[in-house]
Coordinates of C-alpha atoms in Angstrom, one line a residue:
M1 CA -56.0 220.2 -37.4
I2 CA -54.4 217.5 -35.2
I3 CA -54.2 217.7 -31.4
D4 CA -52.4 215.4 -29.7
S5 CA -54.5 214.5 -26.0
H6 CA -51.5 213.1 -24.3
G7 CA -48.1 214.8 -23.7
H8 CA -45.7 214.9 -20.9
Y9 CA -42.8 216.9 -20.5
T10 CA -40.5 213.3 -20.5
T11 CA -37.4 215.6 -21.7
A12 CA -37.4 218.5 -19.1
P13 CA -33.9 220.5 -18.0
T14 CA -31.9 218.3 -16.4
A15 CA -31.8 221.3 -13.6
H16 CA -34.9 220.7 -12.9
N17 CA -35.0 217.2 -12.3
E18 CA -31.9 217.2 -10.1
W19 CA -33.4 220.0 -8.1
R20 CA -36.4 217.4 -7.2
E21 CA -33.7 214.7 -6.2
S22 CA -31.9 217.3 -3.8
Q23 CA -35.6 218.5 -2.8
L24 CA -36.5 214.9 -1.6
D25 CA -32.9 214.3 -0.1
A26 CA -33.6 217.8 1.9
F27 CA -36.7 216.1 3.0
L28 CA -35.1 213.0 4.3
T29 CA -32.5 214.9 6.2
G30 CA -34.7 217.1 7.6
Q31 CA -33.5 220.6 6.3
A32 CA -35.1 222.8 3.8
A33 CA -35.0 222.4 0.3
P34 CA -32.8 224.4 -2.2
A35 CA -33.6 227.2 -4.0
Y36 CA -35.5 226.2 -7.2
P37 CA -32.4 226.7 -10.0
T38 CA -32.6 229.4 -13.0
I39 CA -33.5 227.6 -16.2
T40 CA -33.0 229.7 -19.1
D41 CA -35.7 229.9 -21.8
D42 CA -33.2 228.8 -24.5
E43 CA -32.8 225.4 -22.3
I44 CA -36.5 224.9 -22.6
R45 CA -36.4 225.4 -26.6
E46 CA -33.5 223.1 -26.5
T47 CA -35.3 220.4 -25.2
I48 CA -38.6 220.7 -26.6
E49 CA -37.1 221.5 -30.5
Q50 CA -35.1 218.5 -30.4
N51 CA -37.8 216.1 -29.0
Q52 CA -41.7 216.7 -28.8
L53 CA -41.8 219.3 -31.5
R54 CA -39.5 217.6 -34.1
L55 CA -41.7 214.6 -33.4
L56 CA -44.6 216.4 -33.7
T57 CA -43.6 218.2 -36.8
E58 CA -42.4 214.8 -38.7
R59 CA -45.5 212.7 -37.4
G60 CA -47.9 215.4 -38.9
A61 CA -49.5 216.7 -35.8
D62 CA -50.1 220.4 -34.8
M63 CA -50.7 220.7 -31.1
T64 CA -50.0 219.0 -28.2
I65 CA -52.0 219.0 -24.4
F66 CA -49.1 219.1 -22.3
S67 CA -48.4 218.0 -18.6
P68 CA -45.4 217.7 -16.4
R69 CA -44.0 214.0 -16.7
A70 CA -46.4 211.6 -15.3
S71 CA -44.3 209.0 -13.8
A72 CA -42.3 211.9 -11.8
M73 CA -45.2 213.1 -10.5
A74 CA -44.3 210.7 -7.6
H75 CA -47.2 211.6 -5.0
H76 CA -45.7 208.9 -2.2
E77 CA -42.7 210.8 -2.2
G78 CA -41.8 213.1 0.8
D79 CA -45.2 214.6 2.3
L80 CA -47.9 217.1 0.8
A81 CA -45.6 219.9 1.4
V82 CA -43.3 218.5 -0.7
G83 CA -45.8 217.4 -3.3
S84 CA -47.0 221.0 -3.6
S85 CA -43.7 222.4 -4.5
W86 CA -42.9 220.0 -6.6
A87 CA -46.1 220.2 -8.3
R88 CA -45.8 224.4 -8.7
A89 CA -42.5 224.0 -10.0
C90 CA -43.5 221.4 -12.9
N91 CA -46.6 223.7 -13.9
D92 CA -44.9 226.6 -13.9
L93 CA -42.4 225.0 -16.4
I94 CA -45.1 224.0 -18.6
A95 CA -46.6 227.4 -18.6
R96 CA -43.3 228.8 -19.9
V97 CA -43.3 225.8 -22.5
V98 CA -46.7 227.0 -23.6
D99 CA -45.5 230.8 -23.8
L100 CA -42.7 229.9 -25.5
F101 CA -44.6 227.7 -28.5
P102 CA -48.2 229.0 -27.7
D103 CA -49.5 227.8 -31.2
T104 CA -48.0 223.8 -30.9
F105 CA -48.6 223.4 -26.6
I106 CA -51.0 224.1 -24.1
G107 CA -50.9 223.5 -20.5
V108 CA -52.5 220.5 -18.1
C109 CA -51.4 220.6 -14.7
Q110 CA -49.8 218.4 -12.1
L111 CA -51.7 218.3 -8.7
P112 CA -50.0 217.9 -5.1
Q113 CA -51.9 214.8 -3.5
F114 CA -51.0 212.7 -1.0
A115 CA -52.5 209.9 0.5
G116 CA -54.9 210.5 3.3
E117 CA -54.6 214.2 3.0
P118 CA -57.4 216.4 2.1
L119 CA -57.5 217.9 -1.5
D120 CA -57.6 221.7 -0.6
A121 CA -54.0 222.2 -2.0
A122 CA -54.6 220.3 -5.2
V123 CA -58.2 222.3 -6.0
A124 CA -56.1 225.6 -5.2
E125 CA -53.1 224.8 -7.6
L126 CA -55.8 223.8 -10.2
E127 CA -57.5 227.0 -9.8
R128 CA -54.5 228.3 -10.1
C129 CA -53.1 226.7 -13.3
V130 CA -56.4 227.7 -15.0
G131 CA -55.8 231.2 -14.3
M132 CA -52.6 230.6 -16.3
G133 CA -54.5 229.5 -19.2
F134 CA -54.2 225.3 -18.5
V135 CA -57.1 223.6 -19.9
G136 CA -57.1 220.6 -18.0
L137 CA -55.5 218.6 -15.0
N138 CA -54.0 214.9 -14.4
L139 CA -55.6 213.4 -11.6
N140 CA -54.1 210.2 -9.7
P141 CA -56.4 207.7 -8.6
D142 CA -53.9 206.6 -6.4
P143 CA -51.1 209.1 -5.0
S144 CA -49.8 205.9 -2.7
G145 CA -47.8 204.6 -5.8
G146 CA -49.3 201.3 -6.0
R147 CA -50.5 200.4 -2.8
W148 CA -54.1 201.8 -3.3
S149 CA -54.9 203.2 0.1
S150 CA -57.2 206.3 -1.4
P151 CA -60.7 205.6 -1.7
P152 CA -62.6 204.8 -5.0
L153 CA -63.0 207.4 -7.7
T154 CA -66.6 207.6 -6.8
D155 CA -66.0 208.3 -3.1
R156 CA -66.9 211.4 -1.8
Y157 CA -63.2 212.2 -0.7
W158 CA -62.9 213.2 -4.5
Y159 CA -65.7 215.7 -4.4
P160 CA -64.3 219.0 -3.4
M161 CA -62.0 218.3 -6.9
Y162 CA -65.2 217.6 -9.3
E163 CA -66.9 220.4 -7.8
K164 CA -64.0 222.9 -8.9
M165 CA -63.8 220.9 -12.2
V166 CA -67.3 221.3 -13.1
E167 CA -67.4 224.9 -12.0
L168 CA -64.0 225.5 -14.2
D169 CA -65.1 223.4 -16.9
V170 CA -62.1 221.2 -17.0
P171 CA -61.5 217.7 -17.6
A172 CA -59.0 215.3 -15.9
M173 CA -57.0 212.8 -17.4
V174 CA -57.0 210.0 -14.7
H175 CA -53.4 209.1 -14.8
V176 CA -51.1 207.2 -11.7
S177 CA -47.5 208.2 -11.4
A178 CA -44.8 205.9 -10.3
S179 CA -45.0 202.5 -8.7
C180 CA -43.1 202.0 -5.2
T181 CA -44.0 198.5 -5.0
P182 CA -42.0 196.1 -7.4
V183 CA -45.3 193.9 -7.7
F184 CA -45.9 196.7 -10.1
H185 CA -43.8 198.2 -13.1
A186 CA -44.8 201.2 -13.6
T187 CA -45.5 201.8 -17.2
G188 CA -46.1 198.2 -17.9
A189 CA -48.2 197.4 -15.0
H190 CA -49.3 200.2 -12.7
Y191 CA -50.7 202.2 -15.6
I192 CA -52.9 199.6 -17.0
N193 CA -53.9 198.3 -13.8
A194 CA -55.0 201.8 -12.8
D195 CA -57.0 202.3 -16.2
T196 CA -58.8 199.2 -15.9
T197 CA -59.3 200.1 -12.0
A198 CA -60.5 203.8 -12.7
F199 CA -63.4 202.7 -15.1
M200 CA -64.6 199.6 -12.6
Q201 CA -64.7 202.0 -9.8
L202 CA -66.8 204.5 -11.9
L203 CA -68.9 201.3 -13.4
Q204 CA -69.5 200.5 -9.6
G205 CA -70.7 203.9 -8.6
D206 CA -72.8 206.5 -9.9
L207 CA -70.7 209.6 -9.8
F208 CA -71.9 211.2 -13.1
G209 CA -75.5 211.3 -11.4
D210 CA -73.9 213.6 -8.9
F211 CA -71.8 215.4 -11.7
P212 CA -73.4 214.8 -15.1
A213 CA -71.0 217.6 -16.7
L214 CA -68.0 215.7 -15.3
R215 CA -65.5 214.8 -17.8
L216 CA -63.0 212.0 -17.4
V217 CA -60.3 210.8 -19.9
I218 CA -58.8 207.2 -19.2
P219 CA -55.6 207.2 -21.2
H220 CA -53.6 204.5 -22.7
G221 CA -56.5 203.2 -24.7
G222 CA -58.9 202.7 -21.4
G223 CA -56.4 199.9 -20.1
A224 CA -57.9 196.7 -20.5
V225 CA -61.6 197.6 -21.1
P226 CA -62.0 197.6 -24.5
Y227 CA -60.5 194.0 -24.5
H228 CA -63.1 192.8 -21.7
W229 CA -66.0 195.2 -22.8
G230 CA -68.2 192.3 -22.8
R231 CA -67.1 191.5 -19.1
Y232 CA -67.9 195.1 -18.3
R233 CA -71.0 195.2 -20.0
G234 CA -72.0 192.0 -18.2
L235 CA -71.1 193.5 -15.0
A236 CA -73.0 196.3 -15.4
D237 CA -76.0 194.0 -15.9
M238 CA -75.0 192.2 -12.5
L239 CA -74.7 195.4 -10.8
K240 CA -78.2 196.8 -11.8
K241 CA -76.4 199.5 -13.3
P242 CA -77.7 201.4 -16.7
P243 CA -76.0 200.1 -20.0
L244 CA -72.3 201.3 -20.1
A245 CA -73.7 203.9 -22.9
T246 CA -75.4 206.0 -20.2
H247 CA -74.2 205.1 -17.1
L248 CA -70.4 205.9 -18.0
M249 CA -69.7 206.4 -21.8
Q250 CA -71.5 210.3 -22.2
N251 CA -68.7 211.2 -19.5
V252 CA -65.4 209.0 -20.1
F253 CA -63.1 208.9 -23.0
F254 CA -60.1 206.7 -24.3
D255 CA -57.1 207.9 -26.0
T256 CA -55.5 206.2 -28.9
C257 CA -51.9 205.7 -26.6
V258 CA -52.0 201.7 -27.9
Y259 CA -48.7 200.8 -29.6
H260 CA -49.6 198.2 -32.5
Q261 CA -52.3 198.1 -35.2
P262 CA -54.2 195.4 -34.2
G263 CA -54.6 197.1 -30.5
I264 CA -56.2 200.6 -32.2
D265 CA -58.2 198.1 -34.7
L266 CA -60.1 196.4 -31.7
L267 CA -60.3 199.9 -29.7
F268 CA -62.2 201.3 -32.7
E269 CA -64.4 198.4 -32.9
V270 CA -65.6 198.3 -29.7
I271 CA -65.9 201.9 -28.4
D272 CA -67.8 204.5 -30.1
V273 CA -65.8 207.2 -32.0
D274 CA -67.2 209.9 -30.2
N275 CA -65.3 208.6 -27.0
I276 CA -61.8 208.2 -28.7
L277 CA -59.2 211.2 -28.7
F278 CA -56.1 210.7 -30.3
G279 CA -53.1 210.6 -28.1
S280 CA -49.6 209.2 -28.4
E281 CA -47.7 209.9 -25.1
M282 CA -44.5 210.3 -27.6
V283 CA -40.9 210.3 -25.7
G284 CA -42.9 208.5 -23.0
A285 CA -43.4 204.8 -21.6
V286 CA -42.3 203.0 -25.1
R287 CA -39.5 205.1 -27.0
G288 CA -38.1 202.4 -29.1
I289 CA -38.5 201.3 -32.7
D290 CA -41.1 198.4 -33.6
P291 CA -38.6 196.1 -35.5
T292 CA -41.9 194.4 -37.1
T293 CA -42.9 197.7 -38.9
G294 CA -39.3 200.4 -38.6
Y295 CA -41.3 203.0 -37.4
Y296 CA -41.7 204.3 -33.6
F297 CA -44.2 202.3 -31.3
D298 CA -45.3 205.6 -29.9
D299 CA -46.0 206.9 -33.7
T300 CA -50.1 206.2 -33.1
K301 CA -51.1 208.6 -36.0
R302 CA -50.2 205.7 -38.4
Y303 CA -52.5 203.4 -36.8
V304 CA -55.5 206.0 -37.0
D305 CA -54.3 206.7 -40.5
A306 CA -54.9 203.1 -41.4
L307 CA -58.3 202.9 -40.2
D308 CA -61.2 203.1 -42.7
L309 CA -62.5 206.0 -40.8
S310 CA -64.9 208.3 -42.5
E311 CA -63.9 211.8 -42.9
S312 CA -65.9 213.0 -40.3
D313 CA -65.1 210.3 -38.1
R314 CA -61.4 211.2 -38.6
T315 CA -61.8 214.7 -37.7
K316 CA -63.8 213.7 -34.5
V317 CA -61.0 211.6 -33.3
Y318 CA -57.9 214.3 -34.5
S319 CA -59.5 217.5 -33.1
G320 CA -63.2 217.3 -32.7
N321 CA -63.6 215.1 -29.5
A322 CA -60.5 216.8 -27.8
R323 CA -62.0 220.3 -28.4
R324 CA -65.4 219.1 -26.8
V325 CA -63.8 217.2 -24.0
Y326 CA -61.2 220.2 -23.4
P327 CA -63.8 223.3 -24.2
R328 CA -61.0 225.6 -22.9
L329 CA -58.9 224.3 -25.7
D330 CA -61.6 225.3 -28.0
A331 CA -61.5 229.0 -27.0
S332 CA -58.4 228.9 -27.0
L333 CA -58.3 227.7 -30.8
R334 CA -61.3 229.6 -31.8
A335 CA -59.6 232.9 -30.1
K336 CA -57.0 232.2 -32.7
G337 CA -59.4 231.7 -35.7
L338 CA -58.7 227.8 -35.6

């Protein structure tokens, strides 16, 4: 079985996205947001069957861990109440996708976050979504949208979320959203910066001493971390931290959203195979065809297939690690005899 651990509903129905624009316009003009539109099952089927489902089938994968569009979370827009309504609408849409395609998609939720606000609403939304069958969450370490006004991930500000995650036995993908500053291009700079920053924040602290069962997925191949692994090993030593293998890597995982073969080769050369989850973020940040190969940049299965992995390691990357990191996913698959 091949599980894509990193999928977003980037092709959501037009009415959903138009409602978001109307919601934000209403906020800016001090009016009540309009009612959420009626979206039919057929509209959802069309957006999925022509995009994610088609590509998943063509590329030979079986299932996607699916969440709302990351760049559209936009936690810096509106206020916490606006963000709460938006998160609920997005998560309800993901739940409908899962209901329509239960063998192919399983949900991960967006949280209502707003810089400077407590995490009570986010914790409540996580609990609601897990009650609907979701298996994880996307946690934005920078809800300010590139201004980095929130405390580091090791700060006690985040502890209510971690406590709920441990209680519910769900992991978080540490994933920022849109950038509101021209200094950081969203997917080319802000995403990769955030992945790298999150890892360094974790290195500087001792979060997993307080939460040994907590699991965090850092996407996009871990940002710059694998490429600079020696730097982080050296920094751990300079900061009097334990080796990375025991300090972080029993709780931190990377995905394979790295869009060329040399990058995947390096990821697997540097990072232990037990810490790598197959992911593609298809129809996401990079949607074009690589002119040097003739294949889509985000067809990451081709890169993994090209590696000289043992059958055991290949199984770990394609499904075993995801089932271990997302135990509610594993339970759902086992209930289906998979």
